[in-house]
Short mmCIF file of N, CA and C and ligand atoms in Angstrom, two decimals:
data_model
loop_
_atom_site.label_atom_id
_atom_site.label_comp_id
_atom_site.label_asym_id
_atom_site.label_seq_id
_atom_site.Cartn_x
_atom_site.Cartn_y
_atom_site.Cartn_z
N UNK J 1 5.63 -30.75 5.61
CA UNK J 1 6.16 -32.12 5.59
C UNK J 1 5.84 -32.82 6.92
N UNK J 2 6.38 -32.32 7.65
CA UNK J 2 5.98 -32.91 9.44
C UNK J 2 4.54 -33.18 9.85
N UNK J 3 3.71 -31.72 9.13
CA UNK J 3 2.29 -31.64 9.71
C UNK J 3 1.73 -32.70 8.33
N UNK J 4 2.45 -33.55 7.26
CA UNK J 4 1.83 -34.33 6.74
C UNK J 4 1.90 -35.61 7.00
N UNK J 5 3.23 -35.90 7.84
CA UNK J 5 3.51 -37.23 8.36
C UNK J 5 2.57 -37.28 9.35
N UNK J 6 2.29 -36.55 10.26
CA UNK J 6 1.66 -36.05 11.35
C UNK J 6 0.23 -36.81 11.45
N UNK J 7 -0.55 -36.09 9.94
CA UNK J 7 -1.64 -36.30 9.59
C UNK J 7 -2.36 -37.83 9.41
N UNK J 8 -0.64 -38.13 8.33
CA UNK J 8 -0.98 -39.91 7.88
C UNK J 8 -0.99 -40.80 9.54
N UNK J 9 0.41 -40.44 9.91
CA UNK J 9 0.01 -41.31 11.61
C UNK J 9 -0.98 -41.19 12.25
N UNK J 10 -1.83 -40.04 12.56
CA UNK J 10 -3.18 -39.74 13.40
C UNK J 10 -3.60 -40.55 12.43
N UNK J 11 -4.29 -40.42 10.91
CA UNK J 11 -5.25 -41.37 10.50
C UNK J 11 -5.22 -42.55 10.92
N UNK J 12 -3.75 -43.39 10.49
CA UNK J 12 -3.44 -44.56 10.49
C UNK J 12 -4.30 -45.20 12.35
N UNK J 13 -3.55 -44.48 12.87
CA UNK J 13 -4.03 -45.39 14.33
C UNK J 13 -5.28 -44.64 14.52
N UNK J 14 -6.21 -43.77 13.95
CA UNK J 14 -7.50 -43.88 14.50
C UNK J 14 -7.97 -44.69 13.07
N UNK J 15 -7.96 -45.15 12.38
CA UNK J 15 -8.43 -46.49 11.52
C UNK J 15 -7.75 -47.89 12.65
N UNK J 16 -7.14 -48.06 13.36
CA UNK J 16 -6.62 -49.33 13.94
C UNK J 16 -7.20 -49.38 15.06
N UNK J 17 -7.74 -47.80 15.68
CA UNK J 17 -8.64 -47.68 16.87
C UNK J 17 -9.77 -48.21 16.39
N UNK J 18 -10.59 -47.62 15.42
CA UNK J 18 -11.78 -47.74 14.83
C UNK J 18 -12.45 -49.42 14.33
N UNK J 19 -10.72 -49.97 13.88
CA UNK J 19 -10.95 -51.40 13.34
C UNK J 19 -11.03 -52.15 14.50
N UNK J 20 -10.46 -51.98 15.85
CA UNK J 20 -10.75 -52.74 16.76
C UNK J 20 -12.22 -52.41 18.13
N UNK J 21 -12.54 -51.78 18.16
CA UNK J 21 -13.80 -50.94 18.42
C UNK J 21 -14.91 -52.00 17.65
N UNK J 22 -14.94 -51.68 16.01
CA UNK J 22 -15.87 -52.46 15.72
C UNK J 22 -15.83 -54.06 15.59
N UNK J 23 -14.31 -54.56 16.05
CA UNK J 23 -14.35 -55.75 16.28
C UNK J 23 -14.70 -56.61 17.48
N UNK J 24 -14.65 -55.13 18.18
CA UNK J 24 -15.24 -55.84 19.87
C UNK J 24 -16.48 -55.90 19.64
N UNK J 25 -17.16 -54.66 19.30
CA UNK J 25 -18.80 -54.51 18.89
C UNK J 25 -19.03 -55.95 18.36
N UNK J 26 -18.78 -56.55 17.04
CA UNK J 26 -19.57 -57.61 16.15
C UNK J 26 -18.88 -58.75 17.46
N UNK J 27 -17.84 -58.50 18.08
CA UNK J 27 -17.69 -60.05 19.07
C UNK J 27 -18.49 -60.62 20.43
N UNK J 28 -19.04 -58.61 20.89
CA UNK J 28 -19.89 -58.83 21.73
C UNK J 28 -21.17 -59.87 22.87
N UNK J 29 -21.61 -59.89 21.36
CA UNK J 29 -22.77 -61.08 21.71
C UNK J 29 -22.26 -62.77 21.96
N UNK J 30 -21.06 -63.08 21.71
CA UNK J 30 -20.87 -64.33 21.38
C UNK J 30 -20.39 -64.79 22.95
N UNK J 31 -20.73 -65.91 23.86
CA UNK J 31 -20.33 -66.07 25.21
C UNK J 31 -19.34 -67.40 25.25
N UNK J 32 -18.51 -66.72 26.13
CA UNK J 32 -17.38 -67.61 26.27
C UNK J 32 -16.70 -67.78 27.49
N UNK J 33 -15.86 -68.80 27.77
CA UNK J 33 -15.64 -69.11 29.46
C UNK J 33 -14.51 -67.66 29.81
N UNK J 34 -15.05 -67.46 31.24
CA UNK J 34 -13.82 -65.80 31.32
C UNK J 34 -12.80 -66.10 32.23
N UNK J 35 -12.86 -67.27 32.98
CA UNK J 35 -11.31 -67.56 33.77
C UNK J 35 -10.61 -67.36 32.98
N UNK J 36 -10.55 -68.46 31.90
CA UNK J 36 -8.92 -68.29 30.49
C UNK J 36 -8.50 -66.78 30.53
N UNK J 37 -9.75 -66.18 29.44
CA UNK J 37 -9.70 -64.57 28.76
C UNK J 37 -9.04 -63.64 30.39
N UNK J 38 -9.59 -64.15 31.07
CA UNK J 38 -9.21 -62.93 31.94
C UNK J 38 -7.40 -63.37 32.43
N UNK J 39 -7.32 -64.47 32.85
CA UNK J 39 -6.07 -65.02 32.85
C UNK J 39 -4.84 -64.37 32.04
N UNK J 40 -5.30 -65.17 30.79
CA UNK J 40 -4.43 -64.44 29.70
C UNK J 40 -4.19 -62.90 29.52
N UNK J 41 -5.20 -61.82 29.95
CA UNK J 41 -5.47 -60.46 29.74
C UNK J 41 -4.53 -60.30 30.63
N UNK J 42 -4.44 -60.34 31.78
CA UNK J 42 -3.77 -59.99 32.91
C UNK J 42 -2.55 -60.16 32.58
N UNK J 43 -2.38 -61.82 32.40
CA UNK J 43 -0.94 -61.79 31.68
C UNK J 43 0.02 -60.28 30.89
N UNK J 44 -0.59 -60.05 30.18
CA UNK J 44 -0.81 -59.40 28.43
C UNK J 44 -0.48 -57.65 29.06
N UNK J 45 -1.40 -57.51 30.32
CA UNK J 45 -1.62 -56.46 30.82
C UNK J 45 -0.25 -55.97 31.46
N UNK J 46 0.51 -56.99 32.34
CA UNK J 46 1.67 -57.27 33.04
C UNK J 46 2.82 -56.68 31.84
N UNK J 47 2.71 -57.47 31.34
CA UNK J 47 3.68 -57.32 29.88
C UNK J 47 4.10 -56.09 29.14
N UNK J 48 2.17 -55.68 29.04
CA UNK J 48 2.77 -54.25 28.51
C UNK J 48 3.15 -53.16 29.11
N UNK J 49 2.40 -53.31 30.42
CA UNK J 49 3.09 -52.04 31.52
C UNK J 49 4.53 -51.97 31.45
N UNK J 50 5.02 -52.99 32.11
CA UNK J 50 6.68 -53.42 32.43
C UNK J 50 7.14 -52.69 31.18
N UNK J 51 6.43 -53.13 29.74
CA UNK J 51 7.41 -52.95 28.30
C UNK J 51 7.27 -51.10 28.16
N UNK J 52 6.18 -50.90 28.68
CA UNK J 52 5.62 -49.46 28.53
C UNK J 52 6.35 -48.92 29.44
N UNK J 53 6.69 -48.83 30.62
CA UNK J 53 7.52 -48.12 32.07
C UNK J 53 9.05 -48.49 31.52
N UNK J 54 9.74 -49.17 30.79
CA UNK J 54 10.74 -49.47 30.59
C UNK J 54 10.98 -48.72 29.21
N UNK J 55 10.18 -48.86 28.24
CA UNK J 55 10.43 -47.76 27.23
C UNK J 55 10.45 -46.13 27.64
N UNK J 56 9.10 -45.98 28.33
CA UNK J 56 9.15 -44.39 28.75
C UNK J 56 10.20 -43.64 29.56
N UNK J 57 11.17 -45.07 30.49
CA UNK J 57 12.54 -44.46 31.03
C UNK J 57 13.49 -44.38 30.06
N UNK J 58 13.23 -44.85 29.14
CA UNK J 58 14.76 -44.89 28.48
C UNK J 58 14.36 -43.86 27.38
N UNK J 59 13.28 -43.64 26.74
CA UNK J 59 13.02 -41.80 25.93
C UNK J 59 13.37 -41.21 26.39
N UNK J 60 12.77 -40.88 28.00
CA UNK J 60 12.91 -39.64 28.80
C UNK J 60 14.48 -39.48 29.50
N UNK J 61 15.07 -40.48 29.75
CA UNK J 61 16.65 -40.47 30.14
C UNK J 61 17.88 -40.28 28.98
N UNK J 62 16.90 -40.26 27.49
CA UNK J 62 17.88 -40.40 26.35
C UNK J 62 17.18 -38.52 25.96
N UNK J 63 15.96 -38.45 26.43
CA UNK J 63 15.51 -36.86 25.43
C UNK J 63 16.21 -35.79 27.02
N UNK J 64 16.29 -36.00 27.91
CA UNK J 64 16.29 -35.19 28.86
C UNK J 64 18.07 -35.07 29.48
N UNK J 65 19.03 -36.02 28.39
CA UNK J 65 20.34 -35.72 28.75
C UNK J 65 20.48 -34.11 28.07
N UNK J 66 20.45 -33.58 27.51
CA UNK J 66 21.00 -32.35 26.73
C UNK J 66 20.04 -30.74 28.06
N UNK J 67 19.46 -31.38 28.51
CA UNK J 67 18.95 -30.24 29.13
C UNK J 67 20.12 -29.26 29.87
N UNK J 68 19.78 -28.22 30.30
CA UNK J 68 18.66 -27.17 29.44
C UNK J 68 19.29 -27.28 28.43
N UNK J 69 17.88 -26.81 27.37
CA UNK J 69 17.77 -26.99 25.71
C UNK J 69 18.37 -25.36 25.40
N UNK J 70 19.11 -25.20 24.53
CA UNK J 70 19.09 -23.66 23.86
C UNK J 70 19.88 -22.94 25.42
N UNK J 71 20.59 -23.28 25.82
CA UNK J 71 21.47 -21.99 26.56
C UNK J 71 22.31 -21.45 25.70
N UNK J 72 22.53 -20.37 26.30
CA UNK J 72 22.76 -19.21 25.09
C UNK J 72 24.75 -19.46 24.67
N UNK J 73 25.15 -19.55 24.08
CA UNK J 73 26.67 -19.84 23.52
C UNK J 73 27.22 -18.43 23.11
N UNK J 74 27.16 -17.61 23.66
CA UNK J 74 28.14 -16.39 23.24
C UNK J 74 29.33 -16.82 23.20
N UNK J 75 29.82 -15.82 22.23
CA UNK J 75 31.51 -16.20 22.41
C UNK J 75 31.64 -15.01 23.33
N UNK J 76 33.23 -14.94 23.74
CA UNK J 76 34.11 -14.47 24.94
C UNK J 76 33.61 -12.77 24.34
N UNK J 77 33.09 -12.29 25.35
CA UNK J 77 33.05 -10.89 25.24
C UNK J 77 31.85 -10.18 24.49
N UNK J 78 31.16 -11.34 24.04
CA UNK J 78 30.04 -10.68 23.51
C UNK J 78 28.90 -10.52 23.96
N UNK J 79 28.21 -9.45 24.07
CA UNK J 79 27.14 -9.16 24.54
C UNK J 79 26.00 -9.73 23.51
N UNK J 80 24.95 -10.01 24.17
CA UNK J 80 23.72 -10.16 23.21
C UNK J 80 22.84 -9.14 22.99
N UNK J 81 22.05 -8.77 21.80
CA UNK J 81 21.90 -8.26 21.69
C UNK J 81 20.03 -8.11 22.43
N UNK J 82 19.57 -7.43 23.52
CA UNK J 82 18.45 -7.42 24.28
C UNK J 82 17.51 -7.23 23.70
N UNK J 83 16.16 -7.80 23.41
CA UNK J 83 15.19 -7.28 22.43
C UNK J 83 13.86 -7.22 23.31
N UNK J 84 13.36 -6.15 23.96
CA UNK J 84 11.91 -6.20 24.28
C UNK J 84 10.93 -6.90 23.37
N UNK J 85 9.99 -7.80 23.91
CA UNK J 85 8.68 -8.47 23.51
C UNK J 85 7.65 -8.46 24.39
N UNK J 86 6.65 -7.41 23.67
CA UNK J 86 5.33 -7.70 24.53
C UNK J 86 4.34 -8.64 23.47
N UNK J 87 3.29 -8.96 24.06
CA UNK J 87 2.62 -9.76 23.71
C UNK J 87 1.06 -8.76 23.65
N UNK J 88 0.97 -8.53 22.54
CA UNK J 88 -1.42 -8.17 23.17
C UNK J 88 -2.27 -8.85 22.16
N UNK J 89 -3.03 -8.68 22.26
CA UNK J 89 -4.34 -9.30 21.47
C UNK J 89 -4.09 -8.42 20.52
N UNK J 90 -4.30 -8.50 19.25
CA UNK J 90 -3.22 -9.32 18.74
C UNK J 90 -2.37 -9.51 18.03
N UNK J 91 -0.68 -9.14 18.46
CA UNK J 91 0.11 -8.73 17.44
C UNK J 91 1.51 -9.04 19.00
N UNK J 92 2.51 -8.40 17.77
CA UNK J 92 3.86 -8.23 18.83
C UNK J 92 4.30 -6.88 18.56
N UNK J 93 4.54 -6.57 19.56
CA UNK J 93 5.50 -5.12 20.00
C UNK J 93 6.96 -5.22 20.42
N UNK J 94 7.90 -4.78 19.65
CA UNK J 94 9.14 -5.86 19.94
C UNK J 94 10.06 -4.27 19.63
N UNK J 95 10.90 -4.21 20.39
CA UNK J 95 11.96 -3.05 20.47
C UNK J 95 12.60 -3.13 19.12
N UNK J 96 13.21 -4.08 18.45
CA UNK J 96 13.74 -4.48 17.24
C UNK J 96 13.26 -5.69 16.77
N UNK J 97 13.45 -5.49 15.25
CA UNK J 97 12.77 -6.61 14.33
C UNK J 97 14.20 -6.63 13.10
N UNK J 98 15.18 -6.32 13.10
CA UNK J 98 15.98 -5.92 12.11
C UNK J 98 17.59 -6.83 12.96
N UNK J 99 17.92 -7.69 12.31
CA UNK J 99 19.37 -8.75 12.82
C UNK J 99 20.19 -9.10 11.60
N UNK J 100 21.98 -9.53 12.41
CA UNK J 100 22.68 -9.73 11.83
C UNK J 100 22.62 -11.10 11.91
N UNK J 101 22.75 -12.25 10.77
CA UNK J 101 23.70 -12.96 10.31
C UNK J 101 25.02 -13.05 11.57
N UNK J 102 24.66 -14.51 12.76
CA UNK J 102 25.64 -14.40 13.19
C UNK J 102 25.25 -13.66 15.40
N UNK J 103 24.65 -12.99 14.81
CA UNK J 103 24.07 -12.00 16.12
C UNK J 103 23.46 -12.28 17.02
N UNK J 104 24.14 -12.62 18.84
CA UNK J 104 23.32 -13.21 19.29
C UNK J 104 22.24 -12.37 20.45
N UNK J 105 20.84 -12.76 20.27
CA UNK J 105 20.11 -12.32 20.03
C UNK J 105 19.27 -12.89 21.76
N UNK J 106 18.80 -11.71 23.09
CA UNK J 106 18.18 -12.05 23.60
C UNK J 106 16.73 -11.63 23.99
N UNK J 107 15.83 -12.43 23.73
CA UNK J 107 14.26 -11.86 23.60
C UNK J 107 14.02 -11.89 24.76
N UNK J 108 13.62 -10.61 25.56
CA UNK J 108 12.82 -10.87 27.07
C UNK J 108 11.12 -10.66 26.63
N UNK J 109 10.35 -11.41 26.91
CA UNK J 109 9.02 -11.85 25.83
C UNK J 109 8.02 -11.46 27.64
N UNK J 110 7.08 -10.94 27.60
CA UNK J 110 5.91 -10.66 27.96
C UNK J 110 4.90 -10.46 27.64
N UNK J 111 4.25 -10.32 28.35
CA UNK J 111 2.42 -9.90 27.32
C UNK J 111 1.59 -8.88 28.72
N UNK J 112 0.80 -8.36 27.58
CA UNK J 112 0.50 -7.32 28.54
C UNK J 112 -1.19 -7.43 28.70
N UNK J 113 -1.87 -8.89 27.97
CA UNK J 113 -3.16 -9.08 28.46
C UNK J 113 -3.10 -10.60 29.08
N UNK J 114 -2.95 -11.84 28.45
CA UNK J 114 -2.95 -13.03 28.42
C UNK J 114 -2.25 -13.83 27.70
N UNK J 115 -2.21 -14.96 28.48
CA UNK J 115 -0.80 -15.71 28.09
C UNK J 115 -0.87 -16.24 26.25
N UNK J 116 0.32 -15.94 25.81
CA UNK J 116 0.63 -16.12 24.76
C UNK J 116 1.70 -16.52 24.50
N UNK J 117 2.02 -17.54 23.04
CA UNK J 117 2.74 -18.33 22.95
C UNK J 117 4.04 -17.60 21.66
N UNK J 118 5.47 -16.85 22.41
CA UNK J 118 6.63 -16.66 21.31
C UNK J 118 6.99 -17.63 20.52
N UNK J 119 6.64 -17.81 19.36
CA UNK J 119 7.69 -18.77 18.37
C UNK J 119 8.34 -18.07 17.20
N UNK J 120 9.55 -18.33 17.22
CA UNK J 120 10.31 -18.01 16.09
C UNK J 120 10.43 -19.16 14.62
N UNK J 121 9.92 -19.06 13.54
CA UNK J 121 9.73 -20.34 12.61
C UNK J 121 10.64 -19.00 11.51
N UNK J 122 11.47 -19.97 10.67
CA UNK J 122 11.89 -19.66 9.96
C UNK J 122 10.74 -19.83 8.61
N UNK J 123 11.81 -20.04 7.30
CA UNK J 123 10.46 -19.81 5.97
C UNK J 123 9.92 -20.66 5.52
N UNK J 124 10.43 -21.90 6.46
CA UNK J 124 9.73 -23.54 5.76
C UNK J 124 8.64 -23.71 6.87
N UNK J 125 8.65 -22.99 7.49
CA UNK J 125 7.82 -22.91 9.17
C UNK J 125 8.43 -23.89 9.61
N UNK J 126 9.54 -23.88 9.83
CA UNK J 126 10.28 -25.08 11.31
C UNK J 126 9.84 -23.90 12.53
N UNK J 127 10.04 -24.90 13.57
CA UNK J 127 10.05 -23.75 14.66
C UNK J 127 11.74 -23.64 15.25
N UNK J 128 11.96 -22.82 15.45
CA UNK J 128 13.13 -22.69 15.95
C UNK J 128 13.38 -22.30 17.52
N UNK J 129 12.78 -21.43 17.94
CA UNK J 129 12.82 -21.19 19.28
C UNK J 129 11.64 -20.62 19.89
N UNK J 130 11.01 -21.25 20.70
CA UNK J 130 9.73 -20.82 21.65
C UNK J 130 9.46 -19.99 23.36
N UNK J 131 8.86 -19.22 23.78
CA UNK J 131 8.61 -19.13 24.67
C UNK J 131 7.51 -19.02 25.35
N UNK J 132 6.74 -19.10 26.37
CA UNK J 132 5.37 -18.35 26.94
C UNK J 132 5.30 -17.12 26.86
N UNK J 133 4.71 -15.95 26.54
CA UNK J 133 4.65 -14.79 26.45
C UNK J 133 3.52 -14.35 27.97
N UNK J 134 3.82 -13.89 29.05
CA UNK J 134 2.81 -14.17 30.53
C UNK J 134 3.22 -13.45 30.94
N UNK J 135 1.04 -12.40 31.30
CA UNK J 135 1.51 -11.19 32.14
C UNK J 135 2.06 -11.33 33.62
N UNK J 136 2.74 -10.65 33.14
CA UNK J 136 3.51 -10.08 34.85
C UNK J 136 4.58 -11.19 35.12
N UNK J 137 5.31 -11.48 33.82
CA UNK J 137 6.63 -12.75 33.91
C UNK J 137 7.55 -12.03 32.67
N UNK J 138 8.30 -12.43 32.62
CA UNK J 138 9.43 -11.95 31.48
C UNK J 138 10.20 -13.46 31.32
N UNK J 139 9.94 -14.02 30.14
CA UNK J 139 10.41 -15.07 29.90
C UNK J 139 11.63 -15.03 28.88
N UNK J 140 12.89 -15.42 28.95
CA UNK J 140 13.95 -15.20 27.95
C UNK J 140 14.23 -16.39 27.02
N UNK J 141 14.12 -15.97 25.80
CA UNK J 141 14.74 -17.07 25.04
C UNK J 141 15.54 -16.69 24.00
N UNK J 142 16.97 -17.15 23.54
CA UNK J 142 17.96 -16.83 23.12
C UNK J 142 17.92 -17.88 21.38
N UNK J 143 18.46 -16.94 20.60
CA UNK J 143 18.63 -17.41 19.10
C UNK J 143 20.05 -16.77 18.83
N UNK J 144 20.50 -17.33 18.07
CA UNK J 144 21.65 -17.01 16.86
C UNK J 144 21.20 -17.34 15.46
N UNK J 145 20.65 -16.49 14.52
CA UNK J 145 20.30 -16.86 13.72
C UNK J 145 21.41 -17.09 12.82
N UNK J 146 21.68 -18.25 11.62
CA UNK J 146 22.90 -18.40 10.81
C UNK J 146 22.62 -18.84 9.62
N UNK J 147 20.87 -17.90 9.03
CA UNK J 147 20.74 -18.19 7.60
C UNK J 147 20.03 -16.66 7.36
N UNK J 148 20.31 -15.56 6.26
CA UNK J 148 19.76 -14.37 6.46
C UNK J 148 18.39 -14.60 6.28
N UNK J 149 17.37 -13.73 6.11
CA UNK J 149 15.92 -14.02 5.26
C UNK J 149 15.03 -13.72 6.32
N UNK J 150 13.93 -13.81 6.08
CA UNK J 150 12.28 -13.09 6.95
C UNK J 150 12.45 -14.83 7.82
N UNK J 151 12.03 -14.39 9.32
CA UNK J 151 11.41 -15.09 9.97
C UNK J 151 10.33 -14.38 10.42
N UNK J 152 9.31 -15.90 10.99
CA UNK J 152 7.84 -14.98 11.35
C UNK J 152 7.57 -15.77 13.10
N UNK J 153 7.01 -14.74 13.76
CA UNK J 153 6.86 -14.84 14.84
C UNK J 153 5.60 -15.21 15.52
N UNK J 154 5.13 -16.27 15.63
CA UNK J 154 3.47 -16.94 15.59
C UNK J 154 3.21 -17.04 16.73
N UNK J 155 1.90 -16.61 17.10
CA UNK J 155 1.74 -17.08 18.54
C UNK J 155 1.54 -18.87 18.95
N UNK J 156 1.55 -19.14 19.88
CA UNK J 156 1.66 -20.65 20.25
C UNK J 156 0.38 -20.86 20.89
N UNK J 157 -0.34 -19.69 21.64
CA UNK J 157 -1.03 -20.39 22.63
C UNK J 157 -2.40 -19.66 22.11
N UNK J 158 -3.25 -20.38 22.53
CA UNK J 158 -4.62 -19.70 21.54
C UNK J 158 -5.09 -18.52 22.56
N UNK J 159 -5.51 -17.36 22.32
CA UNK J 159 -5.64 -16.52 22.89
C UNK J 159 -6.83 -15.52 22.52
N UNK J 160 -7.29 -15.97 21.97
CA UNK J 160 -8.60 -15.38 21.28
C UNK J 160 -8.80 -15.29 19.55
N UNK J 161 -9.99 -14.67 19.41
CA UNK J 161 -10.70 -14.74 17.77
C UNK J 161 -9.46 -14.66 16.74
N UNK J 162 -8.83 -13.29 17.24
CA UNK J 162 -7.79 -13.25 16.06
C UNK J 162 -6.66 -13.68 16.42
N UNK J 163 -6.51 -15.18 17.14
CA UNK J 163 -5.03 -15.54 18.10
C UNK J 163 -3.78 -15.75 16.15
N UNK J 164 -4.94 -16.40 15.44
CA UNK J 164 -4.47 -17.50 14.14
C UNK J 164 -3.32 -15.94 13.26
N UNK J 165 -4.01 -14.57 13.34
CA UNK J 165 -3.46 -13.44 13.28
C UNK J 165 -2.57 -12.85 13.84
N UNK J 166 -2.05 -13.40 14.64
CA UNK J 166 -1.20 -12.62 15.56
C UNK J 166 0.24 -13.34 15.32
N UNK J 167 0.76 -12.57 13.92
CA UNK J 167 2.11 -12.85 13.25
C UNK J 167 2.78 -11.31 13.51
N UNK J 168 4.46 -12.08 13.72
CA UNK J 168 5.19 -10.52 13.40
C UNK J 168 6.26 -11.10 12.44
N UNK J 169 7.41 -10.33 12.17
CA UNK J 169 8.05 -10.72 11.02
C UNK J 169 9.50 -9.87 11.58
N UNK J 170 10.58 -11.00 11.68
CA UNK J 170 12.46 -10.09 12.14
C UNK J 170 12.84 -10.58 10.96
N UNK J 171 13.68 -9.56 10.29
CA UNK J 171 14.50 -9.90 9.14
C UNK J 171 16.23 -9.84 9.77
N UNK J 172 17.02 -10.96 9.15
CA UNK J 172 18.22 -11.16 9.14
C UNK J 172 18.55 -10.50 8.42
N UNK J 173 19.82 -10.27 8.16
CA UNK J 173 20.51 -9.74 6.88
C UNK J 173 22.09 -10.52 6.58
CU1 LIG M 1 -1.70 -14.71 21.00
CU2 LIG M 1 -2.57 -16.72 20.33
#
């Protein structure tokens, strides 16, 4: 669903790129006074910066209140449960693959050739929780899963021939 909305928007604005491209092309040849055009551009130019620097503060001050994203919510007394993750060309090596419904769950994620990308996607492929997988780093990222069923574990970062292969699979219960 996402990677189809995704698809229609990329088309859409490279057809609006494409339609204005060839409208400069066919306007090219035609000569006209450039004090005005440049006048007005500048204007135009002013306008959109200001509108552009004023939108990009207010995304980034509205997406960047909740930070950090995903800290871990144990309740009182509970331990999480620690899960080794290495990373190799190409697959995962993971201490456990087997969870409760409820269980909170901490992945210490490494790799033991090149950097690679932890994602946890449930069965519609949402992603749910990501990390870098990087030798000689231990990166943690914390889940509570609260629907049972197969999740699959994809790499993120391209890492060679068989990166597109390099799935693992934790079942809830
Ligand atoms: Cu590992 Cu891509």
């Amino acid at each position: 669903m996402v990677q189809m909305v995704a698809s229609i928007v990329s088309l859409f604005f490279m057809s609006v790129i494409t339609a204005i491209f060839v409208f400069v092309a066919a306007k090219s040849q035609e000569r006209r006074e450039y004090k005005p055009i440049k006048k007005k551009w500048y204007k135009a130019r002013t306008f959109y910066g200001v509108t552009l620097v004023i939108a990009m503060l207010v995304v980034t001050i509205y997406t960047l209140r909740e930070l950090p994203y995903d800290q871990p919510v144990y309740g009182a007394e509970t331990e999480p449960t620690i899960v080794d993750v290495e990373a190799v060309q190409f697959g995962w090596i993971m201490s456990e693959t087997e969870f409760s419904v409820g269980e909170p769950i901490e992945f210490h994620v490494t790799s033991s050739d090149v950097t690679h990308g932890f994602g946890i996607y449930d069965k519609d492929k949402n992603l749910l929780a990501q990390t870098q997988a990087m030798p000689e780093y231990t990166n943690e990222v914390y889940i509570t899963f609260d629907k049972p069923g197969t999740y699959e574990i994809l790499c993120l970062e391209y890492c060679g021939l068989a990166h597109h292969a390099m799935i693992g699979k934790i079942e809830v219960k």
